[in-house]
Short mmCIF file of C-alpha atoms in Angstrom, two decimals:
data_model
loop_
_atom_site.label_atom_id
_atom_site.label_comp_id
_atom_site.label_asym_id
_atom_site.label_seq_id
_atom_site.Cartn_x
_atom_site.Cartn_y
_atom_site.Cartn_z
CA MET A 69 -5.07 126.54 -72.83
CA THR A 70 -8.60 125.64 -71.47
CA GLN A 71 -9.23 129.16 -71.18
CA LEU A 72 -8.20 129.76 -74.95
CA LEU A 73 -10.87 127.05 -76.11
CA LEU A 74 -13.19 128.09 -73.91
CA LEU A 75 -12.79 131.65 -74.97
CA LEU A 76 -13.04 130.36 -78.64
CA VAL A 77 -16.02 128.62 -78.32
CA ALA A 78 -17.49 131.58 -76.75
CA GLY A 79 -16.77 133.64 -79.63
CA TYR A 80 -18.18 131.10 -82.35
CA VAL A 81 -21.34 131.09 -80.70
CA LEU A 82 -21.88 134.55 -80.39
CA TRP A 83 -20.63 135.00 -83.56
CA SER A 84 -23.48 132.62 -84.73
CA LEU A 85 -25.68 134.43 -82.90
CA LEU A 86 -25.15 137.43 -84.44
CA ASN A 87 -25.44 135.96 -88.01
CA ARG A 88 -28.31 134.57 -87.06
CA PHE A 89 -30.46 137.51 -85.74
CA TRP A 90 -28.66 140.37 -87.00
CA PRO A 91 -27.71 139.22 -90.59
CA ARG A 92 -25.02 140.92 -92.57
CA LYS A 93 -25.62 143.12 -95.63
CA ILE A 94 -24.36 142.68 -98.71
CA ARG A 95 -24.22 145.76 -101.06
CA ARG A 96 -24.05 145.34 -104.92
CA ASP A 97 -23.82 147.23 -107.88
CA VAL A 98 -26.85 146.89 -110.27
CA SER A 99 -26.25 150.00 -112.10
CA ARG A 100 -25.68 148.17 -115.53
CA LEU A 101 -28.83 146.03 -114.86
CA SER A 102 -31.19 147.94 -116.67
CA LYS A 103 -35.30 148.15 -115.97
CA GLU A 104 -37.56 145.58 -118.24
CA GLY A 105 -38.21 147.57 -121.06
CA ASP A 106 -36.64 150.67 -120.25
CA ASP A 107 -32.84 151.32 -120.53
CA GLU A 108 -32.99 154.77 -119.31
CA ASP A 109 -31.57 154.25 -115.56
CA ALA A 110 -29.03 151.65 -117.02
CA GLY A 111 -26.15 154.36 -116.17
CA GLU A 112 -26.96 155.57 -113.03
CA ALA A 113 -25.34 154.16 -109.79
CA THR A 114 -27.41 151.93 -107.94
CA LEU A 115 -26.62 149.59 -104.75
CA GLU A 116 -28.77 146.49 -103.88
CA THR A 117 -28.55 145.25 -100.30
CA VAL A 118 -28.88 141.38 -99.70
CA ASN A 119 -29.20 139.73 -96.52
CA ASP A 120 -26.38 136.89 -95.59
CA GLY A 121 -27.25 134.88 -92.76
CA GLY A 122 -30.57 135.67 -92.00
CA PRO A 123 -34.00 134.07 -92.70
CA LEU A 124 -34.67 134.18 -96.67
CA LYS A 125 -38.29 135.41 -96.15
CA PRO A 126 -39.74 137.00 -92.63
CA GLN A 127 -41.03 134.49 -90.23
CA HIS A 128 -39.44 131.29 -92.69
CA ARG A 129 -37.11 128.98 -90.95
CA ARG A 130 -34.63 128.33 -94.28
CA LEU A 131 -31.71 130.96 -93.83
CA ALA A 132 -30.29 132.94 -96.59
CA LEU A 133 -26.70 131.09 -96.64
CA ARG A 134 -24.85 132.85 -99.69
CA ASP A 135 -22.09 131.76 -101.90
CA ARG A 136 -19.10 134.12 -101.02
CA ARG A 137 -17.61 133.60 -104.41
CA LEU A 138 -20.54 135.40 -106.00
CA TRP A 139 -20.09 138.30 -103.82
CA PRO A 140 -19.08 141.98 -104.88
CA LYS A 141 -15.37 142.10 -105.19
CA PRO A 142 -13.67 144.75 -103.36
CA ARG A 143 -12.09 147.54 -105.89
CA PRO A 144 -9.15 149.32 -104.95
CA LYS A 145 -9.44 152.79 -103.38
CA GLY A 146 -6.88 154.20 -105.95
CA PRO A 147 -5.37 153.41 -109.35
CA VAL A 148 -3.01 150.45 -108.90
CA TRP A 149 -0.34 149.44 -111.60
CA PRO A 150 0.51 147.08 -112.62
CA ARG A 151 -3.04 145.49 -111.49
CA PRO A 152 -3.05 142.55 -109.59
CA PRO A 153 -3.95 139.08 -111.31
CA LYS A 154 -7.51 137.94 -110.44
CA ARG A 155 -8.16 135.28 -108.28
CA LYS A 156 -9.74 132.09 -109.65
CA VAL A 157 -12.47 131.46 -107.69
CA MET A 158 -13.97 128.37 -109.80
CA ASP A 159 -12.96 125.96 -112.54
CA MET A 160 -14.31 126.36 -116.09
CA ASP A 161 -16.67 123.46 -115.86
CA GLU A 162 -18.44 125.21 -112.71
CA ALA A 163 -18.78 128.55 -114.46
CA THR A 164 -20.15 127.51 -117.40
CA ARG A 165 -22.67 125.48 -115.58
CA LEU A 166 -23.70 127.82 -113.30
CA PHE A 167 -23.94 130.84 -115.65
CA ALA A 168 -25.60 128.72 -118.32
CA GLY A 169 -29.49 128.97 -119.95
CA THR A 170 -30.93 126.54 -117.75
CA LEU A 171 -29.76 128.33 -114.30
CA ARG A 172 -30.99 131.65 -115.27
CA THR A 173 -33.45 133.57 -112.91
CA LYS A 174 -34.32 137.43 -112.97
CA ASP A 175 -34.48 136.80 -108.93
CA ARG A 176 -31.42 138.00 -107.67
CA GLN A 177 -32.13 136.88 -104.17
CA VAL A 178 -31.91 133.48 -104.64
CA ARG A 179 -28.93 133.37 -107.44
CA ASP A 180 -26.54 132.68 -105.13
CA LEU A 181 -27.80 130.62 -102.03
CA LEU A 182 -26.24 127.64 -100.40
CA VAL A 183 -27.71 124.66 -99.06
CA ASP A 184 -29.31 125.08 -96.08
CA GLU A 185 -28.41 121.43 -94.14
CA GLN A 186 -30.61 122.46 -90.85
CA GLN A 187 -33.68 122.87 -92.99
CA LEU A 188 -32.85 119.72 -94.83
CA ASP A 189 -32.41 117.83 -91.40
CA ARG A 190 -36.20 119.16 -90.42
CA TYR A 191 -37.97 117.48 -93.49
CA GLY A 192 -35.64 114.56 -93.74
CA LEU A 193 -34.51 114.96 -97.37
CA PRO A 194 -31.33 113.94 -98.43
CA GLU A 195 -27.97 116.38 -98.46
CA TRP A 196 -27.29 117.37 -101.98
CA SER A 197 -25.06 120.01 -102.52
CA GLY A 198 -23.93 119.72 -105.96
CA GLU A 199 -24.59 118.01 -108.98
CA GLY A 200 -22.19 115.48 -108.03
CA ASP A 201 -24.28 114.47 -104.91
CA ILE A 202 -27.34 113.80 -107.32
CA ALA A 203 -25.36 111.97 -109.95
CA LYS A 204 -23.96 109.78 -107.05
CA ALA A 205 -27.39 109.23 -105.64
CA LEU A 206 -29.04 108.17 -109.35
CA ASN A 207 -26.39 105.90 -110.01
CA LEU A 208 -24.95 108.05 -112.90
CA SER A 209 -22.13 110.27 -114.33
CA VAL A 210 -22.48 114.00 -113.79
CA ALA A 211 -22.73 114.25 -117.65
CA ARG A 212 -25.11 111.91 -118.09
CA LEU A 213 -27.14 113.86 -115.26
CA ARG A 214 -26.73 117.15 -117.38
CA TYR A 215 -27.61 115.43 -120.65
CA PHE A 216 -31.27 114.98 -118.71
CA SER A 217 -31.44 118.06 -116.68
CA ILE A 218 -30.56 120.72 -119.17
CA HIS A 219 -33.20 122.66 -120.69
CA ARG A 220 -32.61 122.83 -124.67
CA GLU A 221 -34.60 125.22 -127.56
CA LYS A 222 -33.90 122.34 -129.68
CA GLU A 223 -34.06 118.95 -128.90
CA ARG A 224 -32.36 116.25 -131.25
CA VAL A 225 -33.75 113.35 -129.00
CA GLN A 226 -37.13 113.80 -127.32
CA HIS A 227 -37.16 112.12 -124.01
CA TYR A 228 -40.84 111.99 -123.51
CA VAL A 229 -43.32 109.67 -125.39
CA GLN A 230 -46.25 112.19 -125.97
CA PHE A 231 -50.13 111.29 -126.57
CA ALA A 232 -53.59 112.02 -125.90
CA ILE A 233 -56.27 110.39 -123.95
CA PRO A 234 -60.01 110.90 -123.94
CA LYS A 235 -61.68 112.48 -121.25
CA ARG A 236 -64.96 111.06 -119.93
CA ARG A 237 -66.83 114.49 -120.58
CA GLY A 238 -65.14 115.52 -123.59
CA GLY A 239 -61.71 116.81 -124.44
CA GLU A 240 -58.65 114.96 -124.16
CA ARG A 241 -55.76 114.78 -121.31
CA LEU A 242 -52.06 115.10 -122.63
CA ILE A 243 -49.75 112.86 -121.34
CA LEU A 244 -45.66 112.93 -121.30
CA ALA A 245 -44.20 109.13 -120.34
CA PRO A 246 -40.78 109.24 -119.96
CA LYS A 247 -38.60 106.81 -121.79
CA ARG A 248 -37.31 104.06 -120.25
CA GLU A 249 -33.77 105.45 -119.04
CA LEU A 250 -35.23 108.56 -117.65
CA LYS A 251 -38.22 107.13 -115.93
CA ALA A 252 -35.80 104.98 -114.22
CA LEU A 253 -34.07 108.23 -112.80
CA LEU A 254 -37.26 109.53 -112.03
CA ARG A 255 -38.28 106.42 -110.40
CA THR A 256 -35.57 106.27 -107.93
CA LEU A 257 -35.74 110.21 -107.36
CA ASN A 258 -39.11 109.64 -106.58
CA SER A 259 -38.40 107.25 -103.89
CA GLY A 260 -35.61 109.33 -102.75
CA LEU A 261 -36.67 112.59 -102.92
CA ALA A 262 -40.07 113.18 -103.85
CA THR A 263 -42.03 111.01 -101.50
CA LYS A 264 -40.09 112.85 -98.47
CA LEU A 265 -41.70 116.40 -99.39
CA PRO A 266 -43.98 117.50 -97.00
CA VAL A 267 -47.88 116.89 -97.81
CA SER A 268 -50.83 118.21 -95.91
CA GLU A 269 -53.16 116.12 -94.02
CA TYR A 270 -56.07 117.03 -96.50
CA ALA A 271 -54.94 115.29 -99.70
CA HIS A 272 -56.15 112.30 -100.16
CA GLY A 273 -54.86 111.59 -103.88
CA PHE A 274 -51.62 109.62 -104.86
CA ARG A 275 -50.69 108.94 -101.28
CA ARG A 276 -49.87 105.27 -99.58
CA GLY A 277 -52.94 104.75 -97.61
CA ARG A 278 -55.18 106.97 -99.07
CA SER A 279 -57.73 106.18 -101.82
CA ILE A 280 -61.15 107.60 -103.46
CA ALA A 281 -62.90 105.98 -100.75
CA THR A 282 -60.79 108.09 -97.78
CA HIS A 283 -61.38 111.12 -99.50
CA ALA A 284 -65.10 110.77 -100.17
CA ALA A 285 -65.80 109.04 -96.47
CA GLN A 286 -65.31 112.53 -94.81
CA HIS A 287 -68.46 113.93 -96.59
CA VAL A 288 -71.02 110.73 -95.78
CA GLY A 289 -74.69 112.39 -94.67
CA LYS A 290 -73.76 115.90 -94.87
CA LYS A 291 -76.71 118.58 -96.16
CA VAL A 292 -74.54 120.02 -98.57
CA VAL A 293 -71.47 118.79 -100.77
CA VAL A 294 -69.37 121.59 -102.94
CA ARG A 295 -67.11 120.36 -105.57
CA LEU A 296 -64.56 122.95 -107.25
CA ASP A 297 -62.07 121.97 -109.90
CA LEU A 298 -58.79 123.11 -110.06
CA LYS A 299 -58.33 124.55 -113.79
CA ASP A 300 -55.24 122.95 -115.95
CA PHE A 301 -53.64 121.73 -112.41
CA PHE A 302 -50.63 120.11 -113.56
CA PRO A 303 -49.70 122.53 -116.27
CA SER A 304 -49.59 125.59 -113.83
CA LEU A 305 -46.83 123.76 -112.12
CA HIS A 306 -44.23 125.26 -113.89
CA VAL A 307 -40.52 124.67 -113.06
CA GLY A 308 -40.26 128.04 -111.15
CA ARG A 309 -42.67 126.74 -108.64
CA VAL A 310 -40.69 123.17 -108.35
CA ARG A 311 -37.26 125.39 -108.20
CA GLY A 312 -38.81 127.66 -105.54
CA LEU A 313 -40.31 124.92 -103.66
CA LEU A 314 -37.07 122.81 -103.33
CA ILE A 315 -34.90 126.04 -102.20
CA ALA A 316 -37.71 126.83 -99.66
CA LEU A 317 -37.05 123.22 -98.34
CA GLY A 318 -33.16 123.80 -98.24
CA TYR A 319 -31.30 123.44 -101.37
CA SER A 320 -29.01 125.60 -102.92
CA TYR A 321 -30.01 127.43 -105.78
CA PRO A 322 -27.98 124.81 -108.95
CA VAL A 323 -29.08 121.80 -106.86
CA ALA A 324 -33.03 123.02 -107.08
CA ALA A 325 -32.65 124.23 -110.67
CA THR A 326 -31.21 121.05 -111.63
CA LEU A 327 -33.54 118.77 -109.96
CA ALA A 328 -36.45 120.96 -111.39
CA THR A 329 -35.42 120.55 -114.51
CA LEU A 330 -34.84 117.02 -114.08
CA MET A 331 -38.84 116.53 -112.85
CA THR A 332 -40.38 119.06 -115.45
CA GLU A 333 -41.08 119.08 -119.31
CA ALA A 334 -42.31 121.13 -122.05
CA VAL A 335 -44.60 120.27 -124.41
CA ARG A 336 -42.77 119.42 -127.78
CA GLN A 337 -43.48 119.75 -131.43
CA PRO A 338 -41.59 118.37 -134.14
CA VAL A 339 -40.19 121.20 -137.18
CA GLN A 340 -38.19 120.11 -139.46
CA VAL A 341 -34.88 122.33 -140.69
CA GLY A 342 -33.60 121.20 -143.61
CA GLU A 343 -32.91 117.36 -143.19
CA GLU A 344 -32.89 117.33 -139.65
CA VAL A 345 -36.06 117.35 -137.18
CA PHE A 346 -35.61 119.03 -133.76
CA PHE A 347 -38.31 119.17 -131.21
CA VAL A 348 -39.01 122.66 -129.97
CA PRO A 349 -40.90 123.43 -127.01
CA VAL A 350 -44.39 125.27 -127.47
CA GLY A 351 -44.67 126.38 -123.61
CA SER A 352 -42.45 126.86 -120.40
CA ARG A 353 -41.48 123.72 -118.48
CA HIS A 354 -43.85 122.24 -116.34
CA VAL A 355 -44.93 118.79 -114.09
CA VAL A 356 -46.33 116.68 -116.52
CA GLN A 357 -49.11 113.72 -116.41
CA GLY A 358 -46.66 110.38 -116.73
CA ALA A 359 -43.91 111.14 -115.03
CA PRO A 360 -43.42 109.09 -111.58
CA THR A 361 -42.44 112.22 -109.53
CA SER A 362 -45.48 114.22 -110.56
CA PRO A 363 -47.86 113.15 -108.24
CA ALA A 364 -45.79 113.92 -105.10
CA LEU A 365 -44.43 117.27 -106.49
CA ALA A 366 -48.24 118.33 -106.95
CA ASN A 367 -49.03 117.46 -103.59
CA ALA A 368 -46.04 119.42 -102.04
CA ILE A 369 -46.50 122.57 -103.88
CA ALA A 370 -50.28 122.24 -102.98
CA LEU A 371 -49.55 122.21 -99.44
CA SER A 372 -49.79 126.18 -98.60
CA LEU A 373 -53.41 126.15 -100.54
CA ASP A 374 -54.50 123.24 -98.86
CA ARG A 375 -53.79 124.62 -95.06
CA ARG A 376 -55.32 127.89 -96.36
CA VAL A 377 -58.57 126.74 -97.78
CA ALA A 378 -58.83 124.10 -94.88
CA GLY A 379 -58.69 127.01 -92.29
CA LEU A 380 -61.74 129.01 -94.22
CA ALA A 381 -63.88 125.67 -94.61
CA LYS A 382 -63.26 125.49 -90.79
CA LYS A 383 -64.23 128.98 -90.20
CA PHE A 384 -68.10 128.59 -92.01
CA GLY A 385 -67.97 124.90 -90.20
CA PHE A 386 -67.38 122.57 -93.82
CA ALA A 387 -64.78 119.93 -93.93
CA TYR A 388 -62.28 119.64 -96.54
CA THR A 389 -60.34 117.09 -98.57
CA ARG A 390 -58.48 117.19 -101.64
CA TYR A 391 -58.07 114.83 -104.59
CA ALA A 392 -55.70 115.62 -106.96
CA ASP A 393 -57.56 119.04 -108.61
CA ASP A 394 -60.72 117.98 -106.94
CA LEU A 395 -61.68 120.03 -103.59
CA THR A 396 -64.28 118.86 -101.95
CA PHE A 397 -66.26 120.66 -99.07
CA SER A 398 -69.42 119.65 -97.06
CA GLY A 399 -70.99 120.94 -93.83
CA ASP A 400 -74.84 121.41 -92.72
CA ASP A 401 -75.02 125.29 -93.43
CA VAL A 402 -76.77 125.49 -96.70
CA ALA A 403 -76.68 129.21 -96.56
CA ALA A 404 -73.08 129.40 -96.35
CA ALA A 405 -72.06 127.47 -99.49
CA ARG A 406 -71.95 130.78 -101.84
CA ALA A 407 -69.83 133.01 -99.38
CA LEU A 408 -67.59 129.93 -99.22
CA ILE A 409 -66.79 129.50 -102.76
CA LYS A 410 -66.16 133.51 -103.17
CA GLY A 411 -63.52 132.83 -100.16
CA VAL A 412 -62.05 129.52 -101.84
CA GLN A 413 -61.77 131.41 -105.08
CA ARG A 414 -59.66 134.24 -103.51
CA ILE A 415 -57.20 132.03 -101.85
CA VAL A 416 -56.79 129.75 -105.12
CA HIS A 417 -55.82 132.95 -107.14
CA ALA A 418 -53.44 134.02 -104.61
CA GLU A 419 -51.79 130.56 -104.45
CA GLY A 420 -50.92 130.78 -108.26
CA PHE A 421 -54.16 128.64 -109.15
CA ALA A 422 -57.82 128.61 -111.29
CA LEU A 423 -60.88 127.42 -110.75
CA ASN A 424 -62.82 126.08 -113.65
CA PRO A 425 -66.08 127.48 -113.01
CA ASP A 426 -67.98 124.92 -115.85
CA LYS A 427 -67.57 121.93 -112.88
CA THR A 428 -68.42 123.91 -109.64
CA ARG A 429 -71.18 121.88 -108.07
CA VAL A 430 -73.36 122.71 -105.05
CA MET A 431 -75.33 119.62 -104.17
CA THR A 432 -77.99 119.06 -101.33
CA GLN A 433 -79.58 115.88 -100.23
CA ARG A 434 -82.41 116.52 -102.55
CA GLY A 435 -80.43 115.05 -105.43
CA ALA A 436 -77.15 113.01 -105.98
CA GLN A 437 -73.91 113.99 -103.85
CA VAL A 438 -71.48 112.59 -105.88
CA ILE A 439 -67.42 113.18 -105.55
CA THR A 440 -65.27 111.72 -107.72
CA GLY A 441 -67.74 109.02 -109.10
CA VAL A 442 -68.70 107.96 -105.41
CA THR A 443 -72.16 108.63 -103.87
CA VAL A 444 -72.13 109.82 -100.19
CA ASN A 445 -75.90 110.83 -99.76
CA ARG A 446 -76.42 108.29 -96.88
CA GLU A 447 -73.78 106.21 -97.28
CA LEU A 448 -70.53 105.43 -99.40
CA GLY A 449 -71.15 103.53 -102.23
CA LEU A 450 -72.03 103.55 -106.22
CA SER A 451 -75.23 105.27 -107.18
CA ARG A 452 -78.64 103.09 -107.81
CA ARG A 453 -78.17 103.76 -111.53
CA GLU A 454 -74.30 102.53 -111.45
CA ARG A 455 -75.48 99.34 -109.69
CA ARG A 456 -78.23 98.42 -111.81
CA LYS A 457 -75.94 98.85 -114.87
CA LEU A 458 -73.21 96.52 -112.96
CA ARG A 459 -76.12 94.07 -112.15
CA ALA A 460 -77.24 93.65 -115.59
CA ALA A 461 -73.33 93.15 -116.85
CA LEU A 462 -72.96 90.34 -114.20
CA HIS A 463 -76.42 88.75 -115.33
CA ARG A 464 -75.56 88.75 -118.52
CA ALA A 465 -72.11 87.20 -118.08
CA GLY A 466 -73.63 84.09 -115.99
CA MET A 467 -76.41 83.86 -119.31
CA GLY A 468 -73.74 83.06 -121.67
CA PRO A 469 -69.31 82.50 -122.21
CA GLU A 470 -67.64 85.59 -121.54
CA SER A 471 -64.20 86.62 -122.51
CA ALA A 472 -61.53 86.59 -119.71
CA PRO A 473 -60.77 90.06 -120.18
CA LYS A 474 -64.72 90.89 -120.03
CA ARG A 475 -64.78 88.53 -116.68
CA ARG A 476 -61.73 90.60 -115.39
CA GLN A 477 -62.90 93.83 -116.11
CA LEU A 478 -66.20 92.88 -113.86
CA GLU A 479 -64.13 91.22 -111.13
CA GLY A 480 -62.36 94.86 -110.98
CA LYS A 481 -65.46 96.83 -110.48
CA LEU A 482 -67.32 94.41 -107.98
CA ALA A 483 -63.39 94.49 -106.25
CA TYR A 484 -63.85 98.78 -106.33
CA LEU A 485 -67.32 98.54 -105.09
CA SER A 486 -66.57 96.34 -102.16
CA MET A 487 -63.86 98.91 -101.13
CA LEU A 488 -66.28 101.53 -101.37
CA ASN A 489 -69.49 99.66 -99.52
CA THR A 490 -69.19 96.24 -98.79
CA ARG A 491 -72.82 95.40 -98.15
CA GLN A 492 -73.46 96.59 -101.72
CA ALA A 493 -70.99 94.32 -103.40
CA GLU A 494 -72.30 91.55 -101.49
CA ALA A 495 -75.69 92.06 -102.72
CA LEU A 496 -74.58 92.38 -106.49
CA ARG A 497 -72.66 89.53 -106.05
CA ALA A 498 -75.81 87.05 -104.42
CA ALA A 499 -78.12 88.70 -107.39
CA ALA A 500 -75.22 87.41 -110.10
CA SER A 501 -74.99 83.79 -108.65
CA ARG A 502 -79.08 83.21 -108.42
#
């Protein structure tokens, strides 16, 4: 009996190793799938090979574990009569959801992926294998989860409040703030999933223990500071990128698609049809500014960008940090700045982003070196002009009665300056008390 058990264990280990290093090949018929815009080859016999059990991509640890229910079904070798009844592999509710429009994709390599529990364990992420697990974690029913996680081309009820706020240098910033129930769900999802996603050490925005001060402190006293800006940062993080990130981290395709839809939204406009008003998307779903999960998702998707750009900066002898969509570099080789910008531009384009050329700045110590509103020429702090304006406001506040909101505003500015530079803040307080 003991020998039999040992043989079974050895066989299982050997089978696992074979699947890991020599994955099986699945061949499926795709002859009925025509090429994009071309139907001439639709009738030709075409076979597609798909890996099962090995790495999803070369040099990746995520395994391509596939749902066998979606594998090609064996065909009888000859005519069989009467035909045997088809075996039921899933219930109607699961099949309807699995083949719904929200879960559609052109990438057949990920369509039937199952959860990779080992990959989820590596990153410390919750092990959700289906909609039921997500609904349980969010403390709601599966039907209610689908109400929020299905993309509709005609929404009768809009789940987000859409408004615009003016930018400091002109233009408007579009904000999509989720309504009360959805916001509560996204906050739960943020603490349970989004904040656990891997983030690079170069990201200083939207992170606990990091701030504008820690972002700018890396570049104090450098001969040259380069500031770049990512154009349309949040709109470029579309639903496909969020879904691909979650799949790479180990989630199955249905779970990744559900979570990606739940954490993204499209800009919508009202359209009246008869007596009814529908909210119709005018673009693709993307990570929106205003949702609780958006900052963590943005940092996680930019992980590869940060590492590649940091490697290039190190090659040129520059330091690198990122705060949201602001990329900052600093070093002592002024002549290398232009070559660095060209290399960063290539990496940014390869990672699916674009630079805003109007916001590119190369700052030497001859002028003010300002990063996210912070001066870093010799020490961290505000510029001389900003300190003079704040001192004048404090002087006016001391000369006459000021409203409570105005006083709180001045106290907030002083606290902000104290975070950057305690000496500058104490000097302003002393001048105001005279």
